[in-house]
Amino acid sequence: MTIHAPKDFSKRGVLVIHPGALGDVLLSRPAISTVRDLFPQHEIALLVGQSVGALLCEAGEVDRVFPLESTYLSELWAGVDSLRPDFRTWLRNCDLAVGWLPDTEGALSAALRATGVQSVCLKSASSADLDAEHQAARYRDAIQVSGASQAVGTPLILSTVIRERGGLILRGLTSDSRHTVVVIHPGSGSPYKCLDARLLVPVIEWLFQADMAPLLLEGPSDREAVERVLATIKIDVPVIRGLDLSTMAGVLSHAKLYVGHDSGVTHLAAALSVPTIACFGPTDSRRWAPLGCTLSIVSGESCACPTWSAVGGCRDRRCLQIPPERIIEACRLLLAERRTVPAT
């Protein structure tokens, strides 16, 4: 389903294409904000995964979403004659198309220009000629936009309906006596970015002893990690599972603290201004750190694996050997001071 403002093709548009996953899209928010600032009277449309697109649309950061799960992007690759009529009509009123994907043969750019798009800039944010270190800056530089961009840590604002939905779920999971909700996400999009789930058990036990309400968050690929925690811990820890992205965001928005890995959910927690502890291992936090004002990054030894294939075959995983005491200390600091803690 296309999520959009009222259908009015008389308004000029700007198309932003992002084929990345949740965390990557959230890191592009400052670049998208810059595009909006440069075209304040235009309708900003995002061709992106439906769930994150709906979230950004509901938050008012974009005006329209063309979901990747539909055939919009494949139609563009196939050429202008393959476009469905409503998409072609919208593109006819589009002044600019930018996107973070390679177009080495120029086929995508040619299709966009053939519909009437005035200016096109498509480039992968992984391109070797980009000098910026952090991915958020690389997204901005790749599409060659300049101007006052969204400040790092600018919160993602959820609607009242989404926040109330999240609050209702939390009330069903926590006791009335424990109001300090802490969400722990043992998984990630890749198991190679996750520390041994059993290392989180002392952290959860400490939170419980401090009269807080620790909750486990289970995404579609996190079942094994969550089960490993539950099999080790001796206290009853509620599990949040089966939520769509917007509802998950509503739940996270009520948390006083979040603990996770380099994952899309961690980026979401940070974007919601939840004090966030991000455990990094083989990925480089200098490039992939979430954007948030209240953030602590903890990691083990520097990763010695030369390639991602080597990461998959690594057995000692020293970069993810993070003592629970360090995570507990980061929790204590963020809960007590609610300020940014330097990376360790």
XYZ file of C-alpha atoms in Angstrom:
344
model
C 0.000 0.000 0.000
C 1.262 3.492 -0.844
C 1.134 5.827 2.126
C 0.731 9.418 1.062
C -0.810 12.824 1.519
C -4.045 13.609 -0.346
C -3.684 12.809 -4.044
C -2.721 16.084 -5.707
C -0.403 15.771 -8.682
C -0.341 19.555 -9.178
C 2.187 19.861 -6.362
C 5.811 19.473 -7.388
C 7.697 16.552 -5.891
C 11.105 15.266 -4.834
C 11.835 11.530 -4.874
C 14.320 9.995 -2.426
C 15.285 6.353 -3.083
C 16.727 4.289 -0.234
C 16.845 0.483 -0.650
C 18.525 -0.024 2.748
C 17.294 -1.619 5.966
C 15.914 0.150 9.043
C 19.201 1.326 10.574
C 20.555 2.582 7.254
C 17.386 4.547 6.559
C 17.441 6.139 10.017
C 21.040 7.223 9.462
C 19.894 9.028 6.305
C 17.379 11.197 8.214
C 19.695 14.250 8.327
C 20.196 14.061 4.552
C 16.448 13.694 3.964
C 15.867 16.666 6.263
C 18.299 18.734 4.189
C 16.383 17.837 1.032
C 13.147 18.944 2.701
C 14.725 22.228 3.784
C 15.915 22.885 0.240
C 12.455 22.115 -1.198
C 10.025 23.295 1.490
C 7.052 23.611 -0.888
C 7.539 20.207 -2.511
C 6.047 16.855 -1.652
C 8.909 14.661 -0.427
C 8.380 11.028 -1.427
C 10.485 8.138 -0.173
C 10.926 4.906 -2.131
C 11.853 2.623 0.752
C 10.773 -0.417 2.738
C 7.125 -0.069 3.709
C 7.448 -0.339 7.498
C 10.175 2.273 7.958
C 8.560 4.423 5.285
C 5.257 4.372 7.153
C 7.055 5.291 10.361
C 8.764 8.329 8.792
C 5.554 9.335 7.038
C 3.569 9.147 10.283
C 6.273 11.244 11.952
C 5.909 13.924 9.269
C 9.467 13.564 7.960
C 8.288 12.599 4.462
C 4.949 13.142 2.722
C 4.518 10.038 0.608
C 5.913 6.496 0.482
C 6.378 4.226 -2.511
C 7.123 0.842 -0.862
C 10.022 -1.269 -2.062
C 7.801 -4.293 -1.536
C 5.743 -3.131 -4.499
C 7.298 -2.971 -7.958
C 8.130 0.747 -8.151
C 11.911 0.304 -8.190
C 11.900 -2.686 -10.540
C 9.636 -0.721 -12.891
C 12.195 2.071 -12.991
C 14.998 -0.375 -13.760
C 12.891 -1.862 -16.565
C 12.423 1.534 -18.191
C 9.825 4.243 -18.505
C 7.402 2.095 -20.508
C 7.093 -0.298 -17.549
C 5.886 2.348 -15.083
C 2.351 2.139 -13.770
C 0.280 5.197 -14.751
C -0.052 6.772 -11.295
C 3.701 6.541 -10.620
C 4.533 7.988 -14.031
C 2.108 10.862 -13.439
C 3.702 11.621 -10.066
C 7.211 11.548 -11.545
C 6.118 13.943 -14.300
C 5.725 16.560 -11.560
C 9.032 15.674 -9.888
C 11.862 18.223 -9.926
C 14.553 16.112 -8.260
C 15.318 12.424 -7.674
C 18.146 11.384 -5.384
C 19.061 7.941 -4.136
C 21.649 5.812 -2.422
C 22.273 3.040 -4.921
C 24.724 2.486 -7.774
C 23.613 3.282 -11.316
C 26.824 2.607 -13.219
C 25.125 2.080 -16.571
C 22.812 5.044 -16.099
C 19.640 3.046 -16.784
C 17.813 4.233 -13.680
C 18.772 7.863 -14.231
C 17.659 7.640 -17.865
C 14.261 6.253 -16.868
C 13.727 9.011 -14.323
C 14.679 11.747 -16.763
C 12.454 10.222 -19.436
C 9.439 10.741 -17.181
C 10.271 14.433 -16.829
C 12.338 14.491 -13.625
C 14.454 17.632 -13.925
C 17.543 16.572 -11.952
C 18.836 13.147 -10.872
C 21.629 12.183 -8.483
C 22.114 8.495 -7.664
C 25.146 7.188 -5.823
C 25.986 4.482 -3.320
C 26.984 5.772 0.107
C 29.713 3.113 0.033
C 31.464 4.757 -2.913
C 35.225 4.926 -2.439
C 35.437 8.587 -3.447
C 33.375 9.743 -0.440
C 35.635 11.102 2.288
C 33.243 11.382 5.234
C 33.724 8.837 8.009
C 30.244 8.504 9.496
C 27.544 6.985 7.336
C 25.107 9.832 7.986
C 27.586 12.284 6.451
C 28.233 9.909 3.546
C 24.521 9.840 2.776
C 24.521 13.630 2.617
C 27.654 13.878 0.499
C 26.589 11.132 -1.922
C 23.583 13.095 -3.142
C 25.508 16.379 -3.229
C 23.157 18.404 -1.083
C 24.352 21.261 1.055
C 22.708 23.458 3.605
C 21.617 23.297 7.220
C 20.936 19.628 7.806
C 19.002 18.039 10.637
C 21.077 18.172 13.814
C 22.510 14.903 15.064
C 20.124 13.498 17.646
C 17.048 15.329 16.360
C 14.312 13.117 17.812
C 11.891 11.114 15.741
C 8.469 12.360 16.855
C 5.756 9.726 17.094
C 2.048 10.379 16.942
C -0.005 10.245 20.115
C -1.825 7.188 18.782
C 1.408 5.216 18.349
C 2.720 6.222 21.778
C -0.563 5.279 23.446
C -0.539 1.920 21.662
C 2.974 1.266 22.947
C 2.034 2.333 26.466
C -0.903 -0.046 26.499
C 1.360 -2.967 25.581
C 3.819 -2.041 28.322
C 1.115 -1.856 30.955
C 0.229 -5.446 30.135
C 3.832 -6.577 30.606
C 5.055 -4.715 33.683
C 3.873 -4.519 37.276
C 2.595 -1.230 38.650
C 5.472 -1.007 41.133
C 8.174 -0.934 38.461
C 7.937 2.206 36.345
C 11.514 2.338 34.996
C 11.230 0.259 31.846
C 14.500 -0.958 30.327
C 14.382 -2.732 26.950
C 17.123 -5.253 26.141
C 17.461 -6.496 22.566
C 19.670 -9.633 22.530
C 19.582 -10.043 18.751
C 20.463 -8.164 15.586
C 20.088 -8.476 11.855
C 23.291 -10.540 11.912
C 24.344 -13.024 14.625
C 27.951 -11.997 13.991
C 27.253 -8.575 15.525
C 25.832 -9.968 18.780
C 27.647 -10.814 21.969
C 26.839 -14.093 23.687
C 23.303 -13.571 24.977
C 24.313 -15.039 28.316
C 26.537 -12.003 28.933
C 23.346 -9.960 29.193
C 22.009 -12.043 32.103
C 24.033 -10.235 34.837
C 22.906 -6.918 33.351
C 19.245 -7.948 33.496
C 19.655 -9.250 37.055
C 21.249 -5.957 38.124
C 18.381 -3.971 36.596
C 15.844 -6.162 38.377
C 17.624 -5.792 41.710
C 17.600 -2.017 41.190
C 13.765 -2.214 41.093
C 13.542 -1.592 37.360
C 11.438 -3.418 34.779
C 13.742 -5.140 32.252
C 12.010 -6.442 29.132
C 13.415 -8.536 26.304
C 12.658 -7.504 22.740
C 12.380 -10.277 20.162
C 12.366 -9.511 16.460
C 11.772 -11.991 13.626
C 15.369 -13.321 13.736
C 15.978 -13.061 17.493
C 14.262 -16.158 18.836
C 17.442 -18.133 19.497
C 19.162 -15.240 21.295
C 16.110 -14.580 23.467
C 15.718 -18.248 24.325
C 19.377 -18.386 25.372
C 18.793 -15.554 27.847
C 15.599 -17.107 29.215
C 17.314 -20.487 29.617
C 20.084 -18.927 31.718
C 18.342 -16.337 33.855
C 16.505 -17.300 37.051
C 13.980 -14.457 37.116
C 10.861 -14.005 35.008
C 11.571 -11.522 32.218
C 8.668 -10.502 29.949
C 9.279 -10.683 26.197
C 8.018 -8.158 23.650
C 7.410 -9.962 20.358
C 5.251 -9.961 17.258
C 5.018 -6.167 16.852
C 5.008 -4.157 13.657
C 7.681 -1.463 13.451
C 5.477 1.497 14.376
C 4.069 -0.283 17.425
C 7.587 -1.319 18.444
C 8.601 2.331 18.208
C 5.662 3.230 20.442
C 6.850 0.727 23.054
C 10.454 1.925 22.860
C 9.401 5.552 23.272
C 8.338 4.797 26.862
C 11.613 3.116 27.850
C 14.007 4.864 30.214
C 16.943 2.891 28.814
C 17.718 0.586 25.892
C 20.530 -1.973 25.550
C 21.299 -3.550 22.186
C 23.815 -4.169 19.415
C 24.600 -2.499 16.103
C 21.087 -3.101 14.794
C 18.180 -1.267 13.254
C 16.276 -1.384 16.545
C 19.215 0.254 18.328
C 19.184 3.041 15.746
C 15.445 3.383 16.309
C 15.821 3.666 20.089
C 18.495 6.339 19.690
C 16.352 8.225 17.146
C 13.526 8.270 19.700
C 15.891 9.912 22.227
C 15.829 6.864 24.494
C 19.127 6.660 26.437
C 20.873 3.960 24.418
C 23.737 1.545 25.060
C 25.049 0.080 21.807
C 27.368 -2.933 21.995
C 29.683 -2.895 18.977
C 31.918 -5.713 17.765
C 33.054 -6.288 14.164
C 31.404 -3.143 12.801
C 33.078 0.230 13.278
C 31.190 2.622 15.554
C 33.036 5.568 13.999
C 31.015 4.865 10.856
C 27.885 3.149 12.122
C 27.143 4.664 15.533
C 23.453 5.528 15.999
C 22.404 9.171 15.944
C 21.272 10.086 19.428
C 21.920 12.668 22.108
C 22.126 10.136 24.934
C 24.353 7.343 23.724
C 27.013 5.055 25.152
C 29.032 2.737 22.934
C 30.784 -0.245 24.494
C 32.947 -2.772 22.699
C 35.571 -5.427 23.213
C 38.979 -5.573 21.557
C 39.387 -4.162 18.072
C 38.161 -6.592 15.446
C 41.109 -8.274 13.718
C 39.072 -9.894 10.925
C 40.071 -8.444 7.524
C 36.758 -9.221 5.773
C 33.131 -9.891 6.663
C 33.625 -13.485 5.514
C 36.366 -13.793 8.106
C 33.978 -12.405 10.728
C 31.565 -15.228 9.921
C 34.267 -17.811 10.533
C 35.746 -16.185 13.641
C 35.615 -18.355 16.763
C 37.107 -16.288 19.605
C 35.038 -13.127 18.838
C 37.249 -10.966 21.047
C 35.601 -7.816 19.756
C 32.367 -8.969 21.412
C 33.862 -10.120 24.715
C 32.393 -7.221 26.685
C 32.356 -7.739 30.461
C 28.828 -7.350 31.865
C 30.261 -4.968 34.477
C 31.067 -2.437 31.752
C 27.520 -2.583 30.416
C 26.143 -2.249 33.957
C 28.320 0.804 34.555
C 27.059 2.365 31.326
C 23.495 1.640 32.484
C 24.174 3.270 35.828
C 25.602 6.399 34.227
C 22.818 6.854 31.701
C 20.057 6.201 34.207
C 21.578 8.562 36.756
C 22.816 11.381 34.565
C 20.844 11.140 31.303
C 23.730 12.520 29.316
C 26.028 11.294 26.570
C 28.669 8.903 27.828
C 31.956 8.839 25.873
C 32.615 5.725 23.828
C 34.787 3.148 25.591
